[in-house]
Amino acid sequence: MSHCNDNPTQEEEKGPQKPKSDERSPLNDNGYVTNNSKAICGVCKRMYRDPKILPCLHTFCADCVRQLEPFSVLGVNGKPLSRENPALLRDQAAVTVLCPECDSEVDLPSSGVDGLTTDHLALDEVFMETLLIENSVVCDLCADSDAEKRCAVCSVNLCEFCSKAHRRQKKTAAHSIQNLEELKSQGHLSRPVMCSLHPGQELRLFCDPCDITVCIECASTFHRDHKCTPTQDVINRHGDNIRELVTGSLRPRLERLEESLRRVEVSQEALHTKAETLAKEIRTFARSYAIAVETHCCSLLRTLEDMRLQRRNQLHLQKAQLQQALCDARGAVEFAERLLTCGSDVEILSTKGVTMRRLVNLVESGYDPHPATVAQDSGSSICFLPLEIAGQVDGYPVVGVLHDKTVDPGKCTIQGEGVQQGREGQRGKFTLVCRDSAGEQMSKGGDAVLVSIVHKEKKDCTLEASVVDNNDGSYSVSYTPVEPGPYSVWVCVKAQHVKGSPFVLAVKRKFRRHRGTFHCCSFCSSGGAKEARCACPGTMPGGFQGCGHGHKGHPGKPHWSCCGSVVEKSECLSQRVGPDSPRGCLRTVEL
């Protein structure tokens, strides 16, 4: 409902009153605050006037928020509207502005700036700032004498005479009058929050269905059928929700973001130091040469600068992301902790909605990388090789190469027997190890690796090779041959053959198991069955179709009935028997 305490009271809308005397004013001649204070608006640099809390938990004067140029304006149908008519823009339901503090895109409520939550803590800071800076405050009623008292209900500063008159009036006789000197010593002003619809009533109740604080009259009229609970009965529950988000999620995130940011800053400094050291080495080496060497030196420096800029830009982008996430988390935590520490029950409940929404949003969708996953680049992969030949410059041979560790196809090696031999139908594999020009294994993957396996005799027969990047400079290659024979294996990195490529892969045919019986003769193994046959050339009289002991063609030793092989642990030779052989398909009958 629209009558919650988000709307400021008449006293709050007026903001801090500038005293008539320049000697008492905390402002300079231009009206700007001269010291850094929590009571100062970050846009106008003055003390807050009608402070409003944006959804990102940053507070600005209501007029300052109104002056912000809309970042985007959407109509009822969600389509962008023209900016040509400012009056029309202010009446739209969905207006997005950029926060001047954190540069976040924040949506204003449909009711405009007046619908934003009032920052009562900021109003307290404004009054306390005035008390601490000024030697005296002018009475708000007579404007002639210095104020010594303050009405906690009306929020007005009173001199001694007006204070007594304030107590004599029937409507204000029960108001609490505070001493200004005591307020200064307390260091914090805790004052009641009054109802915008019933200025004489303090907000003491909390309506659960409407999620707002109300006064007694509002509860008896607008919220008659709602459950309204005294603020002191519900403050622990809602305060604990805010506290749990801060201590359980955002505080640890702050530590991780700070650690990540520190690592990036250390990397930036190390990268800069490394680049400066290399630049000094390059200049020292180049001074011993003539104009050609000096030209070569400048070329090396340009290359180094390109490397540094590339890495610096990557670190800068990561730093910006971490700084933004850290700024969002720190701002939300500081606001929530200040609210829980300094705010009254009503003040906490009044800002609970916007605070909880911001904290939940940061917990659920905020940028929260683990420090161990933050990329660190101190330039350790860059090195200068002063004795390596660099070609010619203007006809003069020069040496000295600026080296960024990259893969050298000529130094890459192959590990595993799968690149030389394989077997039909069985999975073969080998490992490619990428190395730099110094022969050291690369520490990361991502290189362009190509493996091609083609049958040497059957050009239309190719094998599909699977290449898996192990992210440590090695790549696992696997394949499954479907036909035996010689293959040519091409292994290329960055479109260049590695050492030894193309390789010759010999794929053996599939191992054939025996399908018969290892026996001495068909007669014995079949129990005298005449129809039992054997693949050996032996014959047996009497109508038997197999072989027998001592008869013609018997091998003279045990053999396999399926192929005639006399070696028990061997590969079946059945298909090696010629098609014209009368016993090419003979098998021993199973018993």
C-alpha positions as MATLAB code, in Angstrom:
seq = 'MSHCNDNPTQEEEKGPQKPKSDERSPLNDNGYVTNNSKAICGVCKRMYRDPKILPCLHTFCADCVRQLEPFSVLGVNGKPLSRENPALLRDQAAVTVLCPECDSEVDLPSSGVDGLTTDHLALDEVFMETLLIENSVVCDLCADSDAEKRCAVCSVNLCEFCSKAHRRQKKTAAHSIQNLEELKSQGHLSRPVMCSLHPGQELRLFCDPCDITVCIECASTFHRDHKCTPTQDVINRHGDNIRELVTGSLRPRLERLEESLRRVEVSQEALHTKAETLAKEIRTFARSYAIAVETHCCSLLRTLEDMRLQRRNQLHLQKAQLQQALCDARGAVEFAERLLTCGSDVEILSTKGVTMRRLVNLVESGYDPHPATVAQDSGSSICFLPLEIAGQVDGYPVVGVLHDKTVDPGKCTIQGEGVQQGREGQRGKFTLVCRDSAGEQMSKGGDAVLVSIVHKEKKDCTLEASVVDNNDGSYSVSYTPVEPGPYSVWVCVKAQHVKGSPFVLAVKRKFRRHRGTFHCCSFCSSGGAKEARCACPGTMPGGFQGCGHGHKGHPGKPHWSCCGSVVEKSECLSQRVGPDSPRGCLRTVEL';
ca = [
       0.000    0.000    0.000;
       1.127    3.510   -0.724;
       0.888    4.888    2.819;
       4.009    3.157    4.181;
       6.803    5.162    5.775;
       8.760    5.273    2.505;
       7.224    8.726    2.052;
       9.101   11.275    4.138;
       7.374   13.401    6.737;
       7.052   17.135    6.327;
      10.101   17.706    8.503;
      12.179   15.207    6.517;
      11.218   16.693    3.157;
      12.565   20.040    4.231;
      16.003   18.525    4.831;
      18.634   20.265    6.966;
      18.003   23.972    7.483;
      20.961   26.208    6.776;
      21.447   28.589    9.701;
      21.330   32.291    9.052;
      24.736   33.019   10.527;
      27.770   32.033    8.426;
      29.727   31.326   11.595;
      27.341   28.513   12.507;
      27.044   26.972    9.033;
      28.824   23.710    8.154;
      28.681   24.783    4.505;
      31.120   27.011    2.630;
      30.210   30.057    0.578;
      29.076   27.899   -2.335;
      26.793   25.830   -0.111;
      28.930   22.647   -0.246;
      29.971   20.632    2.793;
      33.643   21.109    3.591;
      34.312   17.689    5.179;
      33.746   14.100    4.199;
      30.640   12.777    5.966;
      27.984   10.109    5.670;
      25.483   12.960    5.631;
      26.690   14.205    2.235;
      25.033   13.345   -1.071;
      27.501   11.917   -3.583;
      25.939   13.881   -6.465;
      25.375   17.424   -5.205;
      28.076   17.231   -2.476;
      25.676   18.811    0.002;
      23.909   17.464    3.027;
      21.061   15.135    2.139;
      17.699   16.648    1.325;
      14.927   14.038    1.269;
      17.404   11.111    0.919;
      16.182    8.123   -1.114;
      17.650    4.610   -1.304;
      18.188    3.153   -4.788;
      17.794   -0.637   -5.282;
      21.606   -0.927   -5.216;
      21.531    0.451   -1.596;
      23.174    3.796   -2.452;
      21.509    6.937   -1.120;
      21.061   10.278   -2.918;
      18.840   13.334   -2.607;
      15.445   12.910   -4.233;
      16.088   15.914   -6.495;
      19.471   14.454   -7.516;
      17.800   11.191   -8.528;
      15.208   13.087  -10.548;
      17.969   14.841  -12.453;
      19.567   11.549  -13.553;
      19.131   10.934  -17.266;
      17.051    7.788  -17.930;
      19.217    4.920  -19.147;
      16.226    3.193  -20.728;
      12.485    3.719  -20.707;
       9.997    0.971  -21.516;
       6.319    1.444  -22.207;
       3.472   -0.787  -21.163;
       4.175   -3.141  -24.085;
       7.880   -3.332  -23.160;
       9.076   -1.359  -26.188;
      11.590    1.513  -25.799;
      10.063    5.000  -25.822;
      11.416    8.185  -27.339;
      13.460   10.552  -25.140;
      12.226   13.640  -26.976;
       9.505   14.364  -24.446;
      10.963   14.452  -20.873;
       7.549   14.969  -19.322;
       6.310   11.814  -20.994;
       9.317    9.846  -19.725;
       8.621   10.767  -16.114;
       5.122    9.319  -16.386;
       6.266    5.916  -17.652;
       6.053    2.792  -15.517;
       9.521    1.373  -16.141;
      12.405    3.854  -15.973;
      15.994    2.670  -15.561;
      18.816    4.963  -14.433;
      22.507    4.469  -13.752;
      23.579    4.743  -10.128;
      26.145    7.590   -9.825;
      28.051    5.576   -7.193;
      28.392    2.044   -8.636;
      27.188    2.608  -12.215;
      24.596   -0.150  -11.843;
      21.361   -0.139  -13.818;
      18.535    0.386  -11.317;
      14.798    0.484  -11.988;
      12.701    3.265  -10.476;
       9.245    2.306   -9.140;
       6.150    3.102  -11.140;
       5.339    5.948   -8.735;
       8.658    7.606   -9.561;
      11.345    8.876   -7.198;
       8.802    9.471   -4.419;
       8.173    5.720   -4.360;
      11.761    4.976   -3.326;
      12.485    4.062    0.276;
      13.504    6.991    2.496;
      16.917    6.612    4.151;
      16.133    7.479    7.767;
      19.710    6.722    8.787;
      20.884    9.438    6.407;
      18.482   11.913    8.023;
      19.943   10.980   11.399;
      23.441   11.552   10.014;
      22.432   14.966    8.670;
      21.248   16.126   12.055;
      24.239   14.659   13.885;
      26.600   16.255   11.359;
      24.974   19.592   12.043;
      25.319   19.108   15.791;
      28.978   18.083   15.600;
      30.143   20.735   13.119;
      28.075   23.711   14.268;
      28.768   25.483   17.520;
      25.024   26.096   17.792;
      21.797   25.448   15.936;
      19.089   28.067   15.396;
      15.658   27.364   16.865;
      13.313   26.067   14.166;
      10.284   27.873   15.669;
      11.445   31.389   16.503;
      14.606   31.424   14.340;
      16.078   34.014   16.720;
      17.774   32.074   19.491;
      20.177   29.156   19.604;
      18.489   25.783   20.012;
      19.282   23.807   23.150;
      16.590   21.140   22.950;
      15.089   18.891   20.320;
      11.626   17.350   20.162;
      12.083   13.638   19.404;
       8.532   13.405   18.001;
       8.313   16.559   15.895;
      12.040   16.477   14.964;
      12.414   20.223   15.462;
      15.192   22.130   17.273;
      13.948   24.366   20.100;
      15.406   27.127   22.218;
      14.712   27.163   25.950;
      11.674   29.435   25.638;
      10.126   27.494   22.726;
      10.832   24.249   24.517;
       8.719   25.327   27.498;
       6.009   26.559   25.166;
       6.128   23.242   23.345;
       5.432   21.414   26.603;
       2.544   23.710   27.506;
       0.637   22.908   24.325;
      -1.915   20.147   24.678;
      -0.921   18.279   21.489;
       2.797   18.289   22.266;
       2.789   18.099   26.049;
       3.671   14.361   26.024;
       6.466   14.667   23.460;
       9.971   13.656   24.477;
      12.366   16.633   24.637;
      16.083   15.796   24.274;
      19.130   17.855   25.142;
      21.321   18.665   22.141;
      24.523   18.299   24.140;
      23.489   14.784   25.155;
      22.798   13.942   21.517;
      26.317   15.102   20.614;
      27.864   12.852   23.263;
      25.823    9.844   22.090;
      27.268   10.090   18.579;
      24.038    8.746   17.093;
      20.548   10.130   16.831;
      17.756    7.630   17.262;
      14.420    9.276   16.633;
      10.926    7.937   15.990;
       9.604    7.553   12.457;
       6.235    9.215   11.976;
       3.388    8.106    9.711;
       3.079   10.096    6.478;
      -0.734    9.883    6.622;
      -1.043   10.609   10.358;
       1.865   12.940   11.252;
       1.070   12.760   14.942;
       1.295    8.971   15.015;
       4.528    6.985   15.309;
       5.067    3.841   13.223;
       5.001    1.117   15.857;
       3.313   -1.829   14.084;
       4.333   -4.114   11.210;
       1.722   -5.453    8.767;
       2.814   -8.925    7.618;
       0.515   -9.206    4.537;
       1.525   -5.741    3.247;
       5.134   -6.025    4.483;
       5.171   -2.404    5.745;
       5.292   -0.511    9.032;
       2.080    1.271   10.062;
       0.768    3.406   12.881;
      -2.150    2.545   15.167;
      -4.658    4.535   13.128;
      -3.544    2.925    9.866;
      -3.861   -0.507   11.485;
      -7.415    0.229   12.624;
      -8.515    1.580    9.236;
      -6.553    0.466    6.189;
      -5.241   -2.780    7.760;
      -8.250   -3.750    9.844;
      -8.322   -7.343    8.556;
      -4.532   -7.759    8.488;
      -2.221   -9.184   11.096;
      -0.353   -6.197   12.557;
       2.379   -7.021   15.080;
       4.437   -4.662   17.274;
       7.771   -3.956   15.645;
       9.742   -5.240   18.621;
       8.093   -8.677   18.201;
       9.164   -9.169   14.571;
      12.466   -7.293   14.431;
      14.498  -10.346   15.495;
      13.113  -12.535   12.708;
      13.632  -10.039    9.895;
      16.901   -8.755   11.314;
      18.262  -12.309   11.514;
      17.409  -12.874    7.837;
      19.491   -9.855    6.854;
      22.267  -10.821    9.247;
      22.378  -14.408    7.919;
      22.810  -13.201    4.327;
      25.595  -10.855    5.378;
      27.577  -13.154    7.674;
      26.854  -16.462    5.928;
      27.296  -15.509    2.276;
      28.452  -11.986    1.531;
      31.174  -11.664    4.158;
      33.026  -14.784    2.882;
      32.510  -13.510   -0.652;
      34.115  -10.210    0.296;
      37.189  -12.076    1.507;
      37.381  -14.142   -1.680;
      36.961  -11.096   -3.903;
      39.621   -9.180   -1.995;
      42.010  -12.130   -2.261;
      41.302  -12.481   -5.996;
      41.825   -8.775   -6.551;
      45.091   -8.906   -4.620;
      46.318  -11.757   -6.790;
      45.487   -9.890   -9.963;
      47.255   -6.763   -8.715;
      50.315   -8.830   -7.797;
      50.262  -10.370  -11.267;
      50.044   -6.926  -12.841;
      53.029   -5.727  -10.870;
      55.015   -8.883  -11.661;
      54.147   -8.594  -15.346;
      55.244   -4.975  -15.396;
      58.478   -5.827  -13.579;
      59.172   -8.726  -15.917;
      58.576   -6.577  -18.978;
      60.808   -3.817  -17.653;
      63.588   -6.305  -16.881;
      63.423   -7.820  -20.343;
      63.381   -4.374  -21.938;
      66.554   -3.479  -20.059;
      68.282   -6.684  -21.205;
      67.235   -6.027  -24.781;
      68.530   -2.432  -24.733;
      71.856   -3.492  -23.157;
      72.368   -6.177  -25.781;
      71.367   -3.899  -28.677;
      73.731   -1.034  -27.802;
      76.776   -3.097  -28.961;
      75.471   -3.152  -32.517;
      75.215   -0.555  -35.242;
      72.099    0.916  -36.832;
      70.865   -2.494  -37.974;
      71.050   -3.868  -34.459;
      69.290   -0.776  -33.090;
      66.496   -1.360  -35.585;
      66.277   -4.960  -34.451;
      66.137   -3.763  -30.852;
      63.156   -1.529  -31.574;
      61.404   -4.410  -33.294;
      61.897   -6.615  -30.257;
      60.564   -3.894  -27.963;
      57.451   -3.500  -30.054;
      56.856   -7.238  -29.894;
      57.360   -7.230  -26.143;
      54.969   -4.316  -25.748;
      52.331   -6.162  -27.752;
      52.706   -9.181  -25.482;
      52.534   -7.033  -22.369;
      49.517   -5.105  -23.623;
      47.705   -8.302  -24.491;
      48.268   -9.766  -21.033;
      47.683   -6.433  -19.324;
      44.331   -6.064  -21.063;
      43.294   -9.528  -19.953;
      44.312   -8.783  -16.361;
      42.669   -5.350  -16.525;
      39.394   -6.884  -17.664;
      39.514   -9.444  -14.892;
      40.401   -6.757  -12.368;
      37.474   -4.611  -13.482;
      35.072   -7.517  -13.043;
      36.434   -8.273   -9.586;
      36.379   -4.596   -8.551;
      32.777   -4.231   -9.635;
      31.740   -7.394   -7.796;
      33.711   -6.275   -4.734;
      32.133   -2.808   -4.844;
      28.634   -4.277   -5.047;
      29.233   -6.743   -2.222;
      31.027   -4.214    0.028;
      28.354   -1.560   -0.483;
      25.573   -3.978    0.361;
      27.403   -5.374    3.405;
      28.303   -1.944    4.782;
      24.775   -0.688    4.356;
      23.232   -3.790    5.914;
      25.678   -3.801    8.844;
      25.149   -0.089    9.449;
      21.395   -0.626    9.279;
      21.529   -3.472   11.813;
      23.972   -1.630   14.080;
      22.628    1.897   13.998;
      19.020    1.593   12.860;
      16.026    1.404   15.129;
      13.466   -1.361   14.801;
      11.269    0.719   12.582;
      14.199    1.902   10.491;
      15.339   -1.667    9.895;
      11.859   -2.817    9.007;
      11.270    0.213    6.799;
      14.290   -0.635    4.645;
      14.017   -4.395    5.003;
      12.394   -4.892    1.627;
      14.943   -3.100   -0.534;
      17.809   -4.438    1.573;
      16.694   -8.066    1.349;
      16.104   -7.834   -2.389;
      19.595   -6.453   -2.954;
      21.290   -8.992   -0.673;
      19.412  -11.957   -2.169;
      20.230  -10.752   -5.678;
      23.936  -10.555   -4.834;
      23.916  -13.982   -3.188;
      22.096  -15.709   -6.047;
      23.546  -14.038   -9.146;
      26.618  -12.066   -8.049;
      30.057  -12.681   -9.545;
      31.851  -14.955   -7.082;
      34.941  -16.692   -8.502;
      37.134  -18.819   -6.276;
      40.599  -17.204   -5.811;
      42.295  -20.395   -6.949;
      40.529  -20.154  -10.330;
      41.643  -16.594  -11.026;
      44.037  -16.544  -13.958;
      47.512  -15.332  -13.053;
      49.847  -14.110  -15.756;
      53.119  -12.623  -14.524;
      54.814  -12.904  -17.916;
      56.777  -16.026  -16.971;
      56.139  -17.538  -20.414;
      58.016  -14.649  -22.071;
      61.774  -15.035  -22.300;
      64.597  -13.384  -24.196;
      67.164  -15.583  -26.006;
      70.140  -13.304  -26.762;
      72.249  -15.882  -28.657;
      69.600  -17.238  -30.996;
      69.963  -16.172  -34.649;
      67.223  -13.751  -35.662;
      67.975  -13.436  -39.384;
      69.117  -10.207  -41.067;
      68.198   -6.540  -40.747;
      69.292   -4.306  -43.626;
      71.690   -7.047  -44.695;
      73.335   -7.449  -41.288;
      73.010  -10.708  -39.361;
      71.495  -10.129  -35.943;
      70.848  -12.338  -32.945;
      68.412  -12.111  -30.078;
      64.840  -13.434  -30.135;
      61.972  -12.534  -27.836;
      60.287  -15.852  -27.202;
      56.777  -16.476  -25.994;
      56.589  -20.165  -25.135;
      54.716  -21.822  -27.981;
      54.589  -25.335  -29.386;
      57.298  -26.428  -31.836;
      55.984  -29.252  -34.082;
      59.541  -30.436  -34.750;
      60.090  -31.065  -31.033;
      56.780  -32.842  -30.364;
      56.979  -36.553  -29.539;
      54.717  -39.621  -29.771;
      54.338  -42.089  -26.905;
      52.731  -45.528  -27.146;
      52.855  -48.505  -29.556;
      49.456  -47.652  -31.023;
      51.078  -45.453  -33.659;
      53.045  -48.424  -35.083;
      50.941  -51.551  -34.645;
      47.342  -52.475  -34.089;
      44.838  -55.272  -34.532;
      41.614  -55.424  -36.482;
      38.541  -54.599  -34.363;
      40.576  -53.661  -31.280;
      40.936  -50.094  -29.964;
      44.403  -48.627  -30.467;
      45.779  -45.532  -28.822;
      48.862  -43.346  -28.457;
      49.754  -39.990  -26.877;
      51.025  -36.826  -28.537;
      53.234  -34.666  -26.274;
      53.584  -31.066  -27.485;
      56.883  -29.364  -26.678;
      58.360  -25.901  -27.178;
      61.527  -25.018  -29.059;
      63.593  -25.882  -25.951;
      62.118  -29.385  -25.830;
      60.078  -28.725  -22.683;
      56.505  -29.997  -22.496;
      53.822  -27.322  -22.876;
      51.952  -26.604  -19.676;
      48.541  -26.107  -21.296;
      46.516  -27.395  -24.238;
      44.457  -25.673  -26.876;
      46.768  -26.327  -29.841;
      45.445  -27.185  -33.295;
      46.074  -30.955  -33.506;
      45.142  -32.983  -36.591;
      45.399  -36.808  -36.832;
      44.603  -38.591  -40.097;
      44.823  -42.408  -40.582;
      44.504  -43.749  -44.176;
      44.932  -47.298  -45.532;
      47.942  -47.425  -47.849;
      46.465  -49.982  -50.254;
      42.792  -48.977  -50.020;
      42.688  -45.199  -50.335;
      38.978  -45.086  -49.619;
      39.540  -46.785  -46.253;
      40.142  -44.233  -43.481;
      39.942  -44.480  -39.716;
      38.220  -41.902  -37.539;
      40.667  -40.764  -34.847;
      39.485  -39.299  -31.551;
      41.743  -36.583  -30.078;
      41.277  -35.618  -26.393;
      43.016  -32.532  -24.996;
      44.428  -33.345  -21.533;
      45.064  -29.599  -20.864;
      48.652  -30.306  -19.839;
      50.336  -30.179  -23.243;
      49.470  -33.796  -24.102;
      46.720  -35.207  -26.328;
      45.288  -38.736  -26.190;
      44.551  -40.239  -29.626;
      42.471  -43.392  -30.106;
      41.099  -45.292  -33.126;
      39.533  -48.644  -34.044;
      40.693  -50.285  -37.327;
      38.090  -52.224  -39.295;
      40.423  -53.813  -41.846;
      43.949  -55.228  -41.570;
      46.872  -53.946  -43.552;
      49.342  -51.044  -43.586;
      48.113  -47.546  -42.718;
      49.683  -44.102  -42.972;
      49.273  -41.987  -39.791;
      49.585  -38.209  -40.159;
      50.059  -36.282  -36.901;
      50.140  -32.505  -37.396;
      50.281  -29.567  -34.976;
      49.463  -26.133  -36.366;
      49.306  -27.657  -39.860;
      52.888  -29.007  -39.550;
      54.027  -32.632  -39.199;
      55.497  -33.640  -35.876;
      58.814  -35.443  -35.772;
      58.529  -38.826  -37.573;
      55.177  -38.091  -39.238;
      53.733  -39.697  -41.288;
      54.040  -42.950  -39.332;
      53.478  -46.481  -40.700;
      50.811  -48.386  -38.795;
      50.631  -52.165  -39.302;
      47.192  -53.526  -38.443;
      47.057  -57.305  -38.039;
      43.957  -59.244  -38.850;
      41.610  -60.227  -36.061;
      42.730  -63.212  -33.938;
      40.714  -66.261  -34.960;
      39.825  -68.784  -32.291;
      39.546  -72.512  -32.999;
      36.002  -73.753  -33.460;
      36.798  -77.474  -33.439;
      38.419  -80.005  -31.105;
      42.106  -80.597  -30.403;
      42.111  -84.399  -30.798;
      44.206  -87.417  -31.865;
      41.700  -88.646  -34.482;
      38.057  -88.262  -35.489;
      37.250  -91.860  -34.532;
      38.348  -91.378  -30.905;
      36.963  -87.879  -30.364;
      33.536  -88.717  -31.858;
      33.085  -92.087  -30.143;
      33.193  -93.982  -33.449;
      30.761  -91.779  -35.387;
      31.213  -92.315  -39.126;
      29.918  -88.843  -40.044;
      32.592  -87.094  -37.923;
      34.916  -85.090  -40.165;
      38.341  -83.503  -39.707;
      40.189  -80.686  -41.493;
      43.449  -82.694  -41.705;
      44.083  -84.654  -44.975;
      43.869  -88.013  -43.156;
      41.398  -90.677  -44.252;
      39.964  -93.732  -42.539;
      38.606  -96.893  -44.273;
      35.292  -98.462  -43.531;
      33.065  -95.575  -44.543;
      34.449  -93.171  -41.988;
      34.801  -89.565  -43.256;
      37.371  -88.445  -40.674;
      40.936  -89.399  -39.846;
      42.264  -92.350  -37.861;
      45.529  -93.513  -36.247;
      48.095  -94.935  -38.657;
      46.001  -94.272  -41.734;
      46.878  -92.275  -44.790;
      47.265  -88.516  -44.292;
      47.129  -88.585  -40.469;
      49.529  -85.931  -39.038;
      50.896  -88.433  -36.578;
      50.178  -86.170  -33.604;
      47.216  -84.397  -31.959;
      45.725  -81.638  -34.105;
      42.744  -79.286  -34.417;
      39.745  -80.727  -36.188;
      38.705  -77.308  -37.559;
      41.925  -76.448  -39.406;
      44.391  -79.345  -38.929;
      46.916  -77.261  -36.984;
      49.108  -79.396  -34.738;
      49.824  -76.464  -32.313;
      47.309  -76.429  -29.492;
      47.762  -72.757  -28.529;
      47.567  -71.190  -31.947;
      45.317  -69.172  -34.244;
      42.766  -71.003  -36.321;
      43.880  -71.504  -39.935;
      40.509  -72.555  -41.303;
      40.227  -69.712  -43.798;
      43.731  -70.346  -45.095;
      42.551  -73.669  -46.563;
      42.022  -73.187  -50.271;
      38.524  -73.127  -51.737;
      39.289  -76.234  -53.801;
      40.193  -78.298  -50.758;
      37.620  -81.065  -50.244;
      37.991  -80.668  -46.496;
      37.925  -76.893  -46.354;
      34.663  -76.841  -44.452;
      34.936  -80.119  -42.500;
      34.165  -79.911  -38.797;
      34.193  -82.497  -36.044;
      30.704  -83.394  -34.906;
      30.167  -82.281  -31.341;
      29.488  -85.127  -28.935;
];
